[in-house]
Coordinates of C-alpha atoms in Angstrom, one line a residue:
M9 CA 0.0 0.0 0.0
K10 CA 2.8 2.4 0.8
R11 CA 4.5 1.5 -2.5
T12 CA 1.3 2.4 -4.3
S13 CA 1.2 5.7 -2.6
A14 CA 4.8 6.4 -3.3
L15 CA 4.4 5.6 -7.0
A16 CA 1.4 7.8 -7.1
L17 CA 3.3 10.7 -5.6
L18 CA 6.2 10.2 -8.1
T19 CA 3.8 10.1 -10.9
I20 CA 2.1 13.4 -9.8
A21 CA 5.6 15.0 -9.4
A22 CA 6.6 13.9 -12.8
L23 CA 3.5 15.3 -14.4
G24 CA 4.1 18.6 -12.6
L25 CA 7.6 18.8 -13.9
S26 CA 6.4 18.0 -17.4
A27 CA 3.8 20.7 -17.2
C28 CA 6.3 23.3 -16.0
G29 CA 8.7 22.3 -18.8
S30 CA 6.0 22.6 -21.3
E31 CA 5.1 26.1 -20.1
D32 CA 8.7 27.2 -20.1
S33 CA 9.0 25.8 -23.6
N34 CA 5.9 27.7 -24.7
D35 CA 7.1 30.9 -23.1
A36 CA 10.5 30.6 -24.8
A37 CA 8.7 30.0 -28.2
D38 CA 6.5 33.0 -27.7
S39 CA 9.5 35.1 -26.7
E40 CA 11.4 34.0 -29.8
S41 CA 8.4 34.6 -32.1
S42 CA 7.9 38.1 -30.6
A43 CA 11.6 38.9 -31.1
N44 CA 11.4 37.7 -34.8
S45 CA 8.3 39.8 -35.4
S46 CA 9.9 42.9 -33.9
A47 CA 12.9 42.4 -36.1
R48 CA 10.8 42.0 -39.2
Q49 CA 8.9 45.2 -38.3
D50 CA 12.2 47.1 -37.8
S51 CA 13.5 45.8 -41.1
A52 CA 10.3 46.8 -42.9
A53 CA 10.4 50.3 -41.4
K54 CA 14.0 50.8 -42.5
G55 CA 13.0 49.6 -46.0
E56 CA 10.2 52.2 -46.2
G57 CA 12.5 55.0 -45.0
S58 CA 15.1 54.0 -47.6
K59 CA 12.4 54.1 -50.3
K60 CA 11.3 57.6 -49.2
D61 CA 14.8 58.9 -49.3
D62 CA 15.4 57.4 -52.7
S63 CA 12.2 58.9 -54.0
K64 CA 13.3 62.3 -52.7
K65 CA 16.6 62.0 -54.4
S66 CA 15.4 60.7 -57.7
G67 CA 12.1 62.7 -58.0
P68 CA 11.5 65.4 -60.6
N69 CA 12.8 68.9 -60.0
P70 CA 10.1 71.2 -58.7
T71 CA 8.7 73.6 -61.3
V72 CA 8.6 77.2 -60.2
P73 CA 5.1 78.7 -60.9
G74 CA 5.1 81.1 -63.8
A75 CA 8.6 80.1 -65.0
S76 CA 7.3 78.7 -68.3
D77 CA 5.0 81.7 -68.8
Q78 CA 7.9 84.1 -68.3
A79 CA 10.1 82.3 -70.8
A80 CA 7.3 82.3 -73.4
E81 CA 6.7 86.1 -73.2
P82 CA 8.8 88.1 -75.8
S83 CA 11.0 90.8 -74.4
P84 CA 10.2 94.5 -75.3
G85 CA 13.2 94.5 -77.7
D86 CA 12.4 91.2 -79.3
D87 CA 12.8 91.6 -83.1
S88 CA 10.7 88.5 -83.8
S89 CA 7.5 90.4 -83.0
S90 CA 5.2 90.5 -86.0
E91 CA 4.1 94.1 -85.2
P92 CA 5.9 96.5 -87.6
R93 CA 8.0 99.2 -85.8
R94 CA 7.3 102.9 -86.4
S95 CA 10.1 105.4 -86.8
A96 CA 10.6 107.0 -83.4
G97 CA 10.4 110.7 -83.1
K98 CA 8.8 111.2 -86.6
T99 CA 5.0 111.5 -87.1
P100 CA 3.2 111.8 -90.5
S101 CA 2.5 115.4 -91.5
K102 CA -1.1 116.6 -91.6
V103 CA -2.5 117.2 -95.1
G104 CA -4.9 120.1 -95.7
G105 CA -6.5 122.4 -93.1
P106 CA -5.0 124.5 -90.3
C107 CA -1.3 124.1 -89.7
G108 CA -0.8 126.3 -86.7
N109 CA 1.0 129.6 -86.3
T110 CA 4.5 130.6 -87.4
A111 CA 7.1 132.0 -85.0
E112 CA 6.2 135.5 -86.3
G113 CA 2.5 134.9 -85.5
A114 CA 1.1 134.2 -89.0
K115 CA -1.6 131.5 -89.4
L116 CA -1.0 128.8 -92.0
R117 CA -3.8 126.8 -93.8
A118 CA -2.7 124.2 -96.2
Y119 CA -4.7 123.5 -99.4
E120 CA -6.4 120.1 -99.6
A121 CA -3.5 118.2 -101.3
T122 CA -0.7 120.0 -99.3
S123 CA 1.0 118.8 -96.2
C124 CA 1.7 121.2 -93.3
E125 CA 5.4 120.6 -93.8
F126 CA 5.1 121.7 -97.5
A127 CA 2.9 124.7 -96.5
Q128 CA 5.6 125.8 -94.0
A129 CA 8.3 125.4 -96.8
I130 CA 6.2 127.5 -99.2
Y131 CA 5.7 130.2 -96.5
Q132 CA 9.5 130.4 -95.7
T133 CA 10.3 130.7 -99.4
A134 CA 7.7 133.4 -100.0
L135 CA 9.2 135.5 -97.1
K136 CA 12.4 136.0 -99.2
A137 CA 10.8 136.2 -102.6
K138 CA 10.9 139.2 -104.9
F139 CA 7.5 140.8 -105.3
E140 CA 6.3 143.0 -108.1
P141 CA 3.1 145.0 -108.6
F142 CA 0.5 143.0 -110.5
A143 CA -3.0 144.1 -111.7
L144 CA -5.6 141.9 -113.3
S145 CA -6.8 144.9 -115.4
P146 CA -5.7 148.4 -116.1
D147 CA -8.4 149.7 -113.8
A148 CA -7.6 147.4 -110.9
T149 CA -5.4 148.3 -108.0
P150 CA -2.0 146.6 -108.3
I151 CA -1.1 144.0 -105.6
P152 CA 2.2 142.4 -104.8
R153 CA 2.9 139.1 -106.6
A154 CA 5.9 136.8 -106.7
S155 CA 6.8 133.6 -108.5
I156 CA 8.5 130.9 -106.4
S157 CA 9.6 127.3 -106.9
V158 CA 9.4 125.0 -103.8
T159 CA 10.4 121.4 -103.4
S160 CA 7.9 119.3 -101.4
P161 CA 9.5 117.4 -98.4
A162 CA 6.9 114.7 -98.9
N163 CA 7.8 113.6 -102.5
N164 CA 10.9 115.7 -103.3
E165 CA 9.1 117.2 -106.3
S166 CA 9.4 120.9 -107.3
Y167 CA 6.3 123.0 -107.7
D168 CA 6.0 126.4 -109.3
L169 CA 3.6 128.7 -107.3
K170 CA 2.3 132.3 -107.6
C171 CA 2.1 134.2 -104.3
T172 CA -0.1 137.3 -104.0
I173 CA -0.6 139.6 -101.1
G174 CA -4.1 141.1 -100.4
S175 CA -4.8 144.8 -100.8
A176 CA -5.1 145.2 -97.0
N177 CA -1.7 143.6 -96.5
T178 CA -3.2 141.1 -94.0
D179 CA -3.1 137.9 -96.0
M180 CA -1.2 136.0 -98.7
D181 CA -2.0 133.1 -101.0
C182 CA 0.5 130.9 -102.7
I183 CA -1.0 128.6 -105.3
D184 CA 0.2 126.1 -107.9
Q185 CA -1.4 127.3 -111.2
S186 CA -1.5 123.8 -112.7
D187 CA -3.0 122.2 -109.6
R188 CA -5.0 124.5 -107.4
S189 CA -5.1 121.9 -104.6
V190 CA -1.5 122.6 -103.9
G191 CA -0.7 125.8 -102.0
V192 CA -1.0 127.7 -98.7
S193 CA -3.1 130.5 -97.3
V194 CA -1.4 132.8 -94.8
G195 CA -3.1 135.1 -92.4
F196 CA -1.0 138.0 -91.1
P197 CA -1.6 139.0 -87.5
N198 CA -1.8 142.7 -88.5
A199 CA -1.0 145.1 -91.3
G200 CA 2.3 146.0 -89.7
Y201 CA 3.5 142.4 -90.1
L202 CA 4.9 143.1 -93.6
Q203 CA 7.2 145.8 -92.2
R204 CA 8.9 143.2 -90.0
A205 CA 8.7 140.0 -92.0
M206 CA 8.6 141.2 -95.6
P207 CA 10.2 144.6 -96.0
Q208 CA 10.8 144.0 -99.7
V209 CA 7.0 144.3 -100.2
L210 CA 6.8 147.6 -98.5
A211 CA 9.5 148.9 -100.9
L212 CA 7.0 148.5 -103.7
Y213 CA 4.7 151.1 -102.1
N214 CA 7.5 153.5 -101.2
G215 CA 9.1 153.4 -104.6

């Protein structure tokens, strides 16, 4: 009977030791599995970090907003522009109508086919012209008249004009006899203008 009890005790003790060993083995296996899982996670994290670094290094260069637009716009001095350039500092002369006042105060009006530049050239030539008395009829009062030749700055052609001064000495007309659309009408500021600007005309009356 004692032997049976002793065997029973030994059997129980052996089972207890076996159970403890199994638990220790399971704990060791769990610890090893946890360590392996942690190692894999660390390796995966390092791999992701390496990929991000590589993508930063090998990625496309950032595009500055507006850079392509600025490159496409032509510079102010670009000769490739299709817009024709105008000559700086030179504007087309007006043709026909009022052309302003001269430095002496005379008002110029160009005929319909006459530019203001040409009207000014006619006026300047007439100031130095030689005038002679002219009458349309024996009974008419003679008026000063001169023949001048002036080159147009517009077409470089020469025109022959007749200039006559009105009986009141307050106006002058210079007209191309072959084309009456070419010429200038001059309004003097006052009757004393001839004394200052065209003394040769007054000599006709004094002579």
